[in-house]
Tab-separated table of C-alpha atoms in Angstrom:
chain	number	residue	atom	x	y	z
A	1	MET	CA	101.762	75.356	114.994
A	2	ALA	CA	102.574	74.383	111.128
A	3	SER	CA	102.462	70.833	110.547
A	4	PRO	CA	105.836	69.128	110.141
A	5	ALA	CA	104.573	67.958	106.470
A	6	SER	CA	103.859	71.583	105.518
A	7	LYS	CA	107.078	73.139	106.422
A	8	PRO	CA	110.137	71.667	107.647
A	9	SER	CA	109.462	71.892	111.496
A	10	SER	CA	111.708	74.022	113.988
A	11	HIS	CA	113.535	72.684	116.946
A	12	ALA	CA	113.116	73.767	120.635
A	13	LEU	CA	116.766	73.316	122.539
A	14	ASN	CA	117.007	73.631	126.508
A	15	GLY	CA	119.504	75.847	127.777
A	16	LYS	CA	120.509	73.691	130.458
A	17	ALA	CA	122.226	71.593	128.206
A	18	MET	CA	125.081	74.253	127.900
A	19	SER	CA	125.073	74.525	131.633
A	20	PRO	CA	128.757	75.003	133.195
A	21	HIS	CA	128.568	71.692	135.129
A	22	THR	CA	128.687	69.688	132.059
A	23	SER	CA	132.150	69.536	130.297
A	24	ALA	CA	132.016	69.961	126.698
A	25	SER	CA	133.881	67.107	124.651
A	26	LEU	CA	133.757	67.899	120.874
A	27	ALA	CA	134.148	65.615	117.749
A	28	PRO	CA	137.486	66.261	116.126
A	29	SER	CA	137.163	68.884	113.682
A	30	THR	CA	139.001	72.138	112.613
A	31	ALA	CA	136.095	74.157	111.094
A	32	THR	CA	135.210	77.554	112.814
A	33	SER	CA	131.460	77.602	111.941
A	34	PRO	CA	128.757	75.133	110.710
A	35	SER	CA	129.516	76.205	107.211
A	36	ALA	CA	132.871	74.886	106.910
A	37	SER	CA	134.255	71.904	104.715
A	38	SER	CA	132.129	68.756	105.336
A	39	SER	CA	135.703	67.010	104.874
A	40	ASN	CA	136.709	67.716	108.393
A	41	ARG	CA	133.402	66.206	109.799
A	42	PRO	CA	133.195	62.306	110.640
A	43	VAL	CA	132.549	60.272	107.818
A	44	PRO	CA	128.550	59.388	107.835
A	45	ARG	CA	127.461	56.074	107.700
A	46	LYS	CA	126.714	54.713	104.060
A	47	SER	CA	123.288	53.233	105.017
A	48	SER	CA	122.346	57.165	106.613
A	49	ALA	CA	120.984	59.851	104.475
A	50	GLU	CA	121.396	63.274	105.640
A	51	ARG	CA	118.238	65.712	105.384
A	52	SER	CA	118.809	68.799	103.626
A	53	ILE	CA	119.143	71.802	106.348
A	54	ASN	CA	119.206	75.506	104.816
A	55	HIS	CA	122.257	77.581	105.754
A	56	THR	CA	122.109	81.150	105.771
A	57	ARG	CA	124.614	84.178	106.003
A	58	MET	CA	123.768	87.604	106.978
A	59	ALA	CA	125.712	90.366	107.369
A	60	THR	CA	124.215	91.905	110.799
A	61	ASP	CA	122.383	90.421	113.300
A	62	GLU	CA	119.679	92.676	112.812
A	63	GLU	CA	118.523	90.536	109.656
A	64	ILE	CA	116.977	87.855	111.809
A	65	GLN	CA	114.720	90.184	113.067
A	66	LYS	CA	113.106	90.534	109.664
A	67	GLU	CA	112.189	86.872	109.663
A	68	TYR	CA	111.305	86.300	113.063
A	69	THR	CA	109.771	87.903	116.061
A	70	TYR	CA	111.355	87.263	119.449
A	71	ASP	CA	109.127	86.527	122.693
A	72	VAL	CA	110.688	84.986	126.030
A	73	ILE	CA	113.571	83.967	127.043
A	74	ILE	CA	112.841	80.047	127.559
A	75	GLY	CA	116.235	78.762	128.324
A	76	GLU	CA	119.850	80.070	128.985
A	77	GLY	CA	123.251	78.574	128.653
A	78	SER	CA	126.928	79.484	129.270
A	79	PHE	CA	127.457	80.285	125.435
A	80	GLY	CA	123.813	82.001	124.954
A	81	LYS	CA	120.225	81.867	125.153
A	82	VAL	CA	117.214	80.309	123.819
A	83	TYR	CA	114.293	82.046	122.912
A	84	ARG	CA	110.556	81.616	121.787
A	85	ALA	CA	110.194	83.365	118.659
A	86	ARG	CA	107.309	83.310	115.751
A	87	HIS	CA	108.062	83.151	112.112
A	88	ASN	CA	106.602	86.647	110.408
A	89	THR	CA	105.587	84.896	107.176
A	90	THR	CA	104.107	81.754	108.443
A	91	GLY	CA	102.865	82.513	111.733
A	92	GLU	CA	104.822	79.087	112.886
A	93	THR	CA	106.072	79.228	116.742
A	94	VAL	CA	109.714	77.858	117.219
A	95	ALA	CA	112.502	77.827	119.404
A	96	ILE	CA	115.646	80.008	118.622
A	97	LYS	CA	118.803	78.990	120.142
A	98	GLU	CA	121.334	81.915	120.080
A	99	ILE	CA	125.061	81.063	120.362
A	100	VAL	CA	127.410	84.177	121.074
A	101	LYS	CA	130.938	82.979	119.057
A	102	GLU	CA	133.126	84.656	121.302
A	103	LYS	CA	131.852	83.083	124.112
A	104	ALA	CA	131.635	79.771	122.677
A	105	GLY	CA	135.376	79.998	121.170
A	106	SER	CA	136.703	77.500	118.688
A	107	SER	CA	136.058	74.383	121.102
A	108	GLY	CA	132.039	75.497	121.270
A	109	ILE	CA	131.978	76.078	117.532
A	110	ARG	CA	133.416	72.615	116.833
A	111	GLN	CA	130.480	71.164	119.187
A	112	LEU	CA	128.270	72.916	117.387
A	113	ASP	CA	129.307	71.897	114.237
A	114	GLN	CA	129.025	68.341	115.400
A	115	GLU	CA	125.825	69.068	116.612
A	116	VAL	CA	124.282	70.357	113.188
A	117	SER	CA	125.824	67.298	111.536
A	118	ILE	CA	124.129	65.069	113.795
A	119	PHE	CA	120.959	66.739	113.262
A	120	LYS	CA	121.529	66.124	109.563
A	121	LYS	CA	121.295	62.315	109.762
A	122	VAL	CA	118.528	61.723	112.013
A	123	ASP	CA	114.822	62.111	111.597
A	124	HIS	CA	112.740	60.336	114.398
A	125	LYS	CA	109.331	61.321	115.904
A	126	ASN	CA	110.931	61.282	119.524
A	127	ILE	CA	114.080	63.419	118.533
A	128	ILE	CA	114.263	67.018	118.076
A	129	LYS	CA	114.362	68.649	114.641
A	130	LEU	CA	116.519	71.206	113.603
A	131	ASN	CA	115.051	73.526	110.214
A	132	GLU	CA	117.695	76.043	109.523
A	133	VAL	CA	120.992	77.601	110.770
A	134	ILE	CA	121.528	81.166	110.407
A	135	GLU	CA	125.046	82.717	110.776
A	136	SER	CA	126.415	86.102	111.418
A	137	PRO	CA	129.698	87.397	112.195
A	138	LYS	CA	128.844	87.027	115.633
A	139	LYS	CA	126.720	84.679	116.479
A	140	THR	CA	125.003	81.512	114.941
A	141	TYR	CA	121.187	80.862	115.225
A	142	LEU	CA	119.402	77.479	115.196
A	143	ILE	CA	115.873	77.308	114.351
A	144	MET	CA	114.824	74.507	116.125
A	145	GLU	CA	111.069	72.563	116.945
A	146	LEU	CA	109.524	74.241	119.792
A	147	CYS	CA	108.131	71.900	122.681
A	148	GLU	CA	105.565	73.588	124.704
A	149	GLY	CA	105.770	71.258	127.646
A	150	GLY	CA	109.172	72.331	129.052
A	151	ASP	CA	111.415	69.141	130.070
A	152	LEU	CA	111.018	66.283	132.325
A	153	ALA	CA	112.941	67.677	135.038
A	154	GLN	CA	110.264	70.409	135.297
A	155	LEU	CA	107.375	67.668	135.404
A	156	LEU	CA	108.891	66.019	138.146
A	157	GLN	CA	109.193	69.238	140.218
A	158	LYS	CA	105.799	69.902	139.701
A	159	ARG	CA	104.508	65.860	140.384
A	160	SER	CA	107.580	64.608	142.764
A	161	HIS	CA	107.081	61.352	140.367
A	162	LEU	CA	105.075	59.857	137.697
A	163	THR	CA	102.809	56.729	138.147
A	164	GLU	CA	104.578	53.648	136.383
A	165	ALA	CA	102.347	53.416	133.416
A	166	ASP	CA	103.150	57.368	132.644
A	167	THR	CA	106.719	56.102	133.069
A	168	LYS	CA	106.349	53.067	130.702
A	169	VAL	CA	105.108	55.484	128.087
A	170	VAL	CA	108.339	57.710	128.464
A	171	MET	CA	110.620	54.981	128.919
A	172	LYS	CA	109.289	52.991	125.597
A	173	SER	CA	109.685	56.321	123.431
A	174	LEU	CA	113.052	57.166	124.680
A	175	ALA	CA	114.216	53.527	124.161
A	176	GLU	CA	112.831	53.853	120.536
A	177	ALA	CA	114.511	56.967	120.142
A	178	ILE	CA	118.225	56.034	121.454
A	179	LYS	CA	117.824	52.465	119.682
A	180	TYR	CA	117.395	54.821	116.518
A	181	ILE	CA	120.520	56.872	116.939
A	182	HIS	CA	122.764	53.929	117.740
A	183	GLN	CA	121.737	52.412	114.630
A	184	GLN	CA	122.704	55.458	113.017
A	185	GLY	CA	126.165	55.235	114.511
A	186	ILE	CA	125.333	58.019	117.089
A	187	LEU	CA	126.214	58.169	120.799
A	188	HIS	CA	124.606	60.564	122.912
A	189	ARG	CA	126.748	60.575	126.213
A	190	ASP	CA	124.425	63.022	127.840
A	191	LEU	CA	120.975	61.880	128.446
A	192	LYS	CA	119.444	63.517	131.704
A	193	LEU	CA	115.912	64.603	132.416
A	194	GLU	CA	116.785	67.977	131.324
A	195	ASN	CA	117.420	66.835	127.956
A	196	ILE	CA	114.507	65.285	126.966
A	197	LEU	CA	111.678	67.813	126.360
A	198	LEU	CA	107.810	67.473	126.068
A	199	SER	CA	105.850	68.471	123.023
A	200	GLU	CA	102.579	69.847	124.925
A	201	VAL	CA	102.017	69.874	128.528
A	202	PRO	CA	100.759	66.419	129.621
A	203	ASP	CA	97.460	66.221	130.715
A	204	LYS	CA	94.272	63.424	130.824
A	205	ASN	CA	93.750	64.503	127.167
A	206	ASN	CA	97.236	65.023	126.248
A	207	PRO	CA	99.514	61.678	127.112
A	208	ILE	CA	103.242	62.488	127.673
A	209	GLN	CA	105.091	62.761	124.549
A	210	ILE	CA	108.708	63.163	124.445
A	211	LYS	CA	111.516	64.806	122.292
A	212	VAL	CA	115.417	63.975	122.917
A	213	SER	CA	117.413	67.186	122.303
A	214	ASP	CA	120.923	68.555	122.758
A	215	PHE	CA	123.177	66.609	120.970
A	216	GLY	CA	126.264	69.071	121.973
A	217	LEU	CA	128.509	66.191	123.509
A	218	SER	CA	127.401	63.469	121.011
A	219	THR	CA	129.880	61.476	118.848
A	220	GLN	CA	129.560	59.222	115.922
A	221	LEU	CA	131.063	56.157	115.494
A	222	ASN	CA	131.714	54.265	112.038
A	223	ASN	CA	131.212	51.045	113.040
A	224	ASN	CA	131.175	48.879	116.525
A	225	SER	CA	134.840	47.980	116.294
A	226	PHE	CA	136.867	48.301	119.108
A	227	GLU	CA	138.856	50.729	117.737
A	228	ASN	CA	135.658	53.111	117.876
A	229	MET	CA	135.562	52.853	121.411
A	230	LYS	CA	135.399	56.473	123.151
A	231	GLU	CA	137.713	57.680	126.022
A	232	GLU	CA	136.882	61.173	126.528
A	233	TYR	CA	135.340	62.015	130.218
A	234	CYS	CA	131.961	63.768	129.621
A	235	GLY	CA	128.444	64.561	130.232
A	236	THR	CA	126.830	65.006	133.893
A	237	PRO	CA	128.251	62.854	136.758
A	238	VAL	CA	124.404	61.743	137.958
A	239	TYR	CA	124.000	59.940	134.687
A	240	MET	CA	127.123	59.036	133.845
A	241	ALA	CA	127.968	55.254	133.484
A	242	PRO	CA	130.711	53.302	135.626
A	243	GLU	CA	133.310	52.607	132.505
A	244	MET	CA	133.299	56.437	131.447
A	245	ASN	CA	136.227	56.789	133.445
A	246	SER	CA	137.761	53.844	130.907
A	247	THR	CA	136.894	53.034	127.189
A	248	TYR	CA	132.911	52.955	126.387
A	249	SER	CA	130.311	52.764	123.490
A	250	TYR	CA	126.689	52.781	123.257
A	251	LEU	CA	125.792	51.289	126.700
A	252	VAL	CA	126.823	54.485	128.477
A	253	ASP	CA	123.463	55.574	127.201
A	254	VAL	CA	121.357	52.447	128.238
A	255	TRP	CA	122.884	53.547	131.859
A	256	ALA	CA	121.816	56.855	131.529
A	257	MET	CA	118.482	55.658	130.611
A	258	GLY	CA	118.443	53.122	133.861
A	259	ILE	CA	119.053	56.650	136.030
A	260	ILE	CA	116.199	58.388	134.133
A	261	MET	CA	113.844	55.654	135.042
A	262	TYR	CA	115.048	55.355	138.505
A	263	TYR	CA	113.878	59.057	139.163
A	264	LEU	CA	110.680	58.990	137.245
A	265	LEU	CA	109.530	56.244	139.510
A	266	THR	CA	110.967	57.718	142.852
A	267	GLU	CA	111.525	61.427	143.273
A	268	TYR	CA	113.493	64.650	141.897
A	269	PRO	CA	116.140	66.050	142.248
A	270	LYS	CA	118.435	63.516	143.536
A	271	ASP	CA	122.166	63.908	144.122
A	272	ASN	CA	125.375	62.120	143.271
A	273	LEU	CA	125.150	59.728	145.818
A	274	LEU	CA	122.234	57.837	144.340
A	275	ASN	CA	124.332	57.255	141.129
A	276	GLU	CA	127.417	56.056	143.618
A	277	SER	CA	125.339	53.814	145.428
A	278	ILE	CA	124.028	52.228	142.823
A	279	LYS	CA	127.748	51.770	140.766
A	280	THR	CA	128.434	49.658	143.900
A	281	GLU	CA	125.187	47.862	145.130
A	282	GLY	CA	122.720	48.001	142.253
A	283	PRO	CA	119.623	49.656	142.853
A	284	GLN	CA	118.259	49.024	146.117
A	285	PHE	CA	114.177	50.571	146.151
A	286	ARG	CA	114.324	51.526	149.636
A	287	GLU	CA	112.138	54.517	148.533
A	288	PRO	CA	108.658	54.084	149.882
A	289	GLN	CA	107.345	54.686	146.093
A	290	TRP	CA	109.032	51.222	145.120
A	291	ALA	CA	106.091	49.497	147.081
A	292	ALA	CA	103.452	49.996	144.333
A	293	VAL	CA	105.964	49.458	141.078
A	294	SER	CA	105.726	45.887	139.515
A	295	ASP	CA	108.544	43.208	139.715
A	296	GLN	CA	108.774	43.749	135.953
A	297	ALA	CA	109.794	47.230	136.187
A	298	LYS	CA	112.186	46.525	139.124
A	299	ASP	CA	113.771	43.614	137.043
A	300	LEU	CA	114.618	46.014	133.986
A	301	LEU	CA	116.379	48.161	135.886
A	302	ARG	CA	118.435	45.633	137.743
A	303	GLU	CA	119.361	44.929	134.183
A	304	ILE	CA	119.839	48.044	132.561
A	305	LEU	CA	121.935	49.448	135.847
A	306	THR	CA	124.310	46.344	135.439
A	307	GLN	CA	127.750	47.593	136.513
A	308	ASP	CA	129.574	45.177	133.767
A	309	PRO	CA	128.490	46.881	130.320
A	310	ALA	CA	129.169	43.154	128.909
A	311	HIS	CA	126.201	42.353	130.825
A	312	ARG	CA	123.994	45.348	130.487
A	313	PRO	CA	121.110	45.020	127.763
A	314	SER	CA	120.997	47.217	124.496
A	315	SER	CA	118.740	49.587	123.577
A	316	GLY	CA	117.081	46.954	121.261
A	317	GLU	CA	116.816	44.525	124.184
A	318	VAL	CA	115.306	46.735	126.499
A	319	LEU	CA	112.421	47.288	124.502
A	320	ASN	CA	111.935	43.611	124.120
A	321	HIS	CA	111.825	43.181	127.867
A	322	GLU	CA	108.383	41.492	129.609
A	323	TRP	CA	107.681	45.230	130.858
A	324	PHE	CA	107.135	46.764	127.866
A	325	THR	CA	105.747	43.388	125.844
A	326	GLY	CA	104.075	41.527	128.811
A	327	LYS	CA	105.364	38.388	127.655
A	328	LYS	CA	109.090	36.969	128.998
A	329	ARG	CA	111.514	37.041	126.282
A	330	GLU	CA	112.491	33.650	124.538
A	331	HIS	CA	116.061	35.453	123.395
A	332	PRO	CA	117.778	37.282	126.418
A	333	ASN	CA	120.744	38.695	126.847
A	334	VAL	CA	123.719	36.935	124.346
A	335	LEU	CA	125.997	36.882	127.365
A	336	LYS	CA	123.320	35.268	129.094
A	337	LEU	CA	122.680	32.778	127.112
A	338	MET	CA	126.095	31.912	126.798
A	339	LYS	CA	126.313	31.425	130.312
A	340	GLU	CA	123.557	29.131	130.241
A	341	PHE	CA	125.015	27.125	127.488
A	342	ARG	CA	128.077	27.028	129.767
A	343	GLN	CA	126.264	25.908	132.703
A	344	GLU	CA	124.728	23.157	130.731
A	345	GLN	CA	127.775	21.836	129.416
A	346	GLU	CA	129.254	21.783	132.440
A	347	GLU	CA	126.100	19.653	134.230
A	348	GLU	CA	126.865	17.497	130.920
A	349	ARG	CA	130.481	17.098	131.441
A	350	SER	CA	129.648	16.454	135.484
A	351	ALA	CA	127.330	13.706	134.679
A	352	LYS	CA	129.412	12.173	132.624
A	353	THR	CA	132.126	12.302	134.771
A	354	ASP	CA	130.180	10.760	137.584
A	355	ASP	CA	128.958	7.736	135.057
A	356	ASN	CA	132.729	7.353	134.247
A	357	MET	CA	133.415	6.944	137.803
A	358	ASN	CA	130.597	4.810	138.726
A	359	SER	CA	131.696	2.531	135.806
A	360	ALA	CA	135.253	2.412	136.996
A	361	ILE	CA	134.291	1.655	140.362
A	362	ASN	CA	132.250	-0.988	139.074
A	363	GLY	CA	134.732	-2.194	137.021
A	364	VAL	CA	137.150	-2.793	139.429
A	365	ALA	CA	134.808	-4.562	141.466
A	366	GLU	CA	134.370	-6.718	138.489
A	367	LEU	CA	137.988	-7.191	138.149
A	368	GLN	CA	138.638	-8.155	141.613
A	369	ALA	CA	135.616	-10.583	141.194
A	370	GLY	CA	137.276	-11.943	138.278
A	371	ASP	CA	140.766	-12.224	139.844
A	372	SER	CA	138.934	-14.328	142.843
A	373	SER	CA	136.857	-16.720	140.526
A	374	VAL	CA	140.232	-16.919	138.628
A	375	GLU	CA	142.419	-17.962	141.458
A	376	SER	CA	139.247	-20.334	143.056
A	377	SER	CA	139.362	-22.335	139.661
A	378	SER	CA	142.728	-22.557	139.422
A	379	GLY	CA	143.840	-23.542	143.564
A	380	THR	CA	141.746	-24.853	146.401
A	381	THR	CA	141.512	-23.717	149.757
A	382	ASN	CA	142.089	-26.324	152.327
A	383	GLY	CA	140.599	-26.534	155.875
A	384	THR	CA	142.520	-23.555	157.498
A	385	GLY	CA	141.741	-21.157	154.386
A	386	LYS	CA	145.260	-21.329	153.045
A	387	LYS	CA	145.162	-21.871	149.232
A	388	GLU	CA	146.561	-25.000	148.251
A	389	VAL	CA	149.549	-25.149	145.909
A	390	ARG	CA	148.785	-25.185	141.915
A	391	LYS	CA	150.201	-27.428	139.890
A	392	GLY	CA	152.194	-26.870	136.171
A	393	SER	CA	153.393	-23.533	136.687
A	394	GLY	CA	156.960	-23.992	138.209
A	395	GLY	CA	158.584	-24.705	141.606
A	396	LYS	CA	159.536	-28.171	143.020
A	397	LYS	CA	159.125	-31.337	141.490
A	398	SER	CA	155.921	-33.653	142.583
A	399	SER	CA	155.985	-37.553	142.477
A	400	SER	CA	154.707	-37.283	139.099
A	401	GLY	CA	157.456	-35.271	137.634
A	402	GLU	CA	155.298	-31.771	137.400
A	403	ARG	CA	156.087	-28.783	139.212
A	404	ASN	CA	154.069	-26.832	142.021
A	405	THR	CA	153.596	-23.321	141.875
A	406	VAL	CA	155.206	-21.659	144.898
A	407	THR	CA	153.173	-18.800	146.490
A	408	PRO	CA	155.244	-15.933	147.335
A	409	PRO	CA	154.420	-14.500	151.027
A	410	SER	CA	151.731	-11.723	150.665
A	411	SER	CA	152.908	-8.068	151.060
A	412	SER	CA	151.846	-5.734	153.450
A	413	LYS	CA	150.603	-3.241	150.843
A	414	PRO	CA	147.324	-3.813	149.157
A	415	SER	CA	147.663	-3.952	145.483
A	416	VAL	CA	145.105	-4.083	142.561
A	417	SER	CA	144.181	-7.197	141.304
A	418	ARG	CA	144.467	-7.621	137.439
A	419	LEU	CA	143.143	-10.268	135.184
A	420	LYS	CA	146.184	-12.033	133.394
A	421	PRO	CA	146.186	-15.065	131.020
A	422	SER	CA	145.301	-18.003	133.029
A	423	GLY	CA	144.849	-16.096	136.283
A	424	VAL	CA	148.771	-16.149	136.960
A	425	SER	CA	150.027	-12.761	138.499
A	426	VAL	CA	153.192	-12.019	136.392
A	427	ALA	CA	154.522	-9.804	139.396
A	428	ASN	CA	154.366	-12.441	142.040
A	429	SER	CA	154.885	-15.495	140.207
A	430	PRO	CA	158.587	-17.589	139.804
A	431	ARG	CA	159.589	-18.293	136.334
A	432	ILE	CA	157.202	-20.767	134.529
A	433	THR	CA	159.141	-23.854	133.201
A	434	SER	CA	157.748	-25.955	129.933
A	435	LYS	CA	156.918	-29.662	130.795
A	436	THR	CA	157.884	-30.787	127.388
A	437	PRO	CA	161.384	-29.550	126.626
A	438	ASP	CA	161.512	-28.797	122.694
A	439	LYS	CA	164.041	-30.402	120.283
A	440	SER	CA	166.675	-27.990	120.520
A	441	SER	CA	167.200	-28.335	124.292
A	442	ALA	CA	166.974	-32.287	123.735
A	443	ILE	CA	169.715	-31.993	121.098
A	444	ARG	CA	171.649	-29.668	123.815
A	445	GLN	CA	170.826	-32.273	126.443
A	446	THR	CA	172.220	-35.325	124.551
A	447	ASN	CA	175.454	-33.472	124.062
A	448	VAL	CA	176.028	-32.848	127.379
A	449	ASN	CA	175.731	-36.343	128.295
A	450	SER	CA	177.890	-37.361	125.496
A	451	LYS	CA	180.501	-34.928	127.017
A	452	SER	CA	179.857	-36.413	130.257
A	453	SER	CA	180.830	-39.791	129.545
A	454	VAL	CA	183.663	-38.827	127.354
A	455	SER	CA	184.954	-36.884	130.535
A	456	ASN	CA	184.199	-39.539	133.053
A	457	SER	CA	186.250	-42.427	130.937
A	458	ASN	CA	189.158	-39.939	130.405
A	459	SER	CA	189.283	-39.082	134.104
A	460	ASN	CA	189.217	-43.056	135.315
A	461	PRO	CA	192.107	-45.208	133.104
A	462	SER	CA	191.705	-48.171	135.548
A	463	ALA	CA	188.382	-48.539	134.808
A	464	THR	CA	188.896	-48.378	130.689
A	465	LYS	CA	191.567	-51.192	131.366
A	466	THR	CA	188.922	-53.321	133.207
A	467	ASN	CA	186.451	-52.686	130.641
A	468	LYS	CA	188.816	-53.844	128.160
A	469	THR	CA	189.835	-57.184	129.765
A	470	THR	CA	186.163	-57.985	130.123
A	471	THR	CA	185.492	-57.567	126.672
A	472	GLN	CA	188.366	-59.793	125.749
A	473	GLN	CA	187.156	-63.006	128.005
A	474	GLN	CA	183.373	-62.718	126.630
A	475	LYS	CA	184.806	-63.193	123.231
A	476	VAL	CA	187.108	-66.531	124.525
A	477	LYS	CA	183.740	-68.139	126.024
A	478	LYS	CA	182.288	-67.721	122.601
A	479	LYS	CA	184.751	-69.384	120.698
C-alpha cells in the first residue's frame, strides 16, 4: 500500500454500515449529487479547513475500470457494495464503495452528500480517509482507504473478548478520534463495533490500530448552543443513548463508546436486553470476565454509562480518567465539582447554624441568669422563699412616705425573662410614680388647695361670721 504522504490515501468502508436495521436520518439538503452547490450544505465552522477531494464525472460506469481493477466484495449494504480494488497506475490497494443512485433515492443521495462533506473536514490518524469521488449517471463511487484487518465485531467473533490491555489501546484511540470530531462540530450518531475498522490484522507484532468509519448518519453542529440540539431518532438501537428519544448532543457518542467498551471486555454479540438493563440499572458486571478487570476500568464504565447526560463525561474527560493516565484526576466532571461545592457550602451553613443556635441558647441562659441577679439585687427573699417588696417603684406608701412595689401574682404560663433597665419588668409592674413632683405639678397642687379653701368658705357662712367677730375682739384688746 502506498504511503499516505506520497499519495492521498483511499478509504475503506464497511458495507454493514448501510444495513437495513440502521435508520437513515439525513442532514437537510436539496442536492441530488455530491457535486451539488455547497450552499445547500451546513455551514462549516470557521476554525476548520476542508481538504481538497477530487470529484470526477464519467459518462459510463465502464470508465472506472480503466483506472481500477476490482477484486473481491468486502462489504454489502442496502444501497450497494464495497469492493477491494487496486489502482492500475500506482498499484495501491483501495476500497471502493459503490452506491446505486436508484436504490439510494433522494434521501440516500443527501446522506451521501453529508458524508462527503464531513470527510472533507476531518484529518485524523484514527479516522478513515476519503481520497476521491467518482460519479456516473447511475452510480457514485467513493474511493477510500482500505483497512485489511476487518472490523471490531469480526475480531470479537474470533477472540470472544479482548484483554484489558488491548481494550485500553482501542478505547484510547477511539476517544481521541471522537474528541477530534466533536471539536470540529461533528456528531457521529452511529458508533458501533462494525463501524470501527482495523488497519491490519492484529497480532503480537502488530498492535490494534483502529479507524472510525461510516459518517452516513453523522450531522454537523455550528456551536454548542441549545438551538443545535438534535431530535432525529437514528442509529443502531443497541448503542443508542437514553436521551435519543428527546433532544441530545455530543454525549450520545460517549454512551456508544461505553457500550463498545463493555462488549470488548466481555463477549459479543449481545442483544438489546443489555442496553435496556444498563439504561435502568447501570452496568452490573455480572459476567465472569469482570473478575479480572480492574476497578479503574469499571469506574470509567459507570461514568460513561450514566443515564443522565448532564453527569456523563465528555470525550475529553474520558481521556483524563485514571484508567488511561494512571493518576487520579484533579479536575473531574464540572457538575461533580459543582455538587461537591454545594455540599461544602451546605456543611458550612449547617455548622454556622449550629453555632448560632448554641450562642442563642447560651445567650438566653445568660439573660435568665442576668434577670435573676438583677432581681436578687433589687429585692431580698425572706425565710419562706418569697421575695420581699421592693421600695420606690409605686404601690402603698410606707411610713417614710415611699411607695412599695406590688408584685403581681405569677402566671401559670412560663415567660422568657428579658433584661430591662433597673431590672423592672414593664409588662408585670404597676405604674411608676415619681417621688419628687416637678414644678408644674406643685403649682397645680397650690391652685387646687386655694380653690379648695375658697370653696369651703363659701359653703359655710356661719364660720365666716365667727371669724370676723374674733378679729374685732382681738383689735379691741390691743387698744
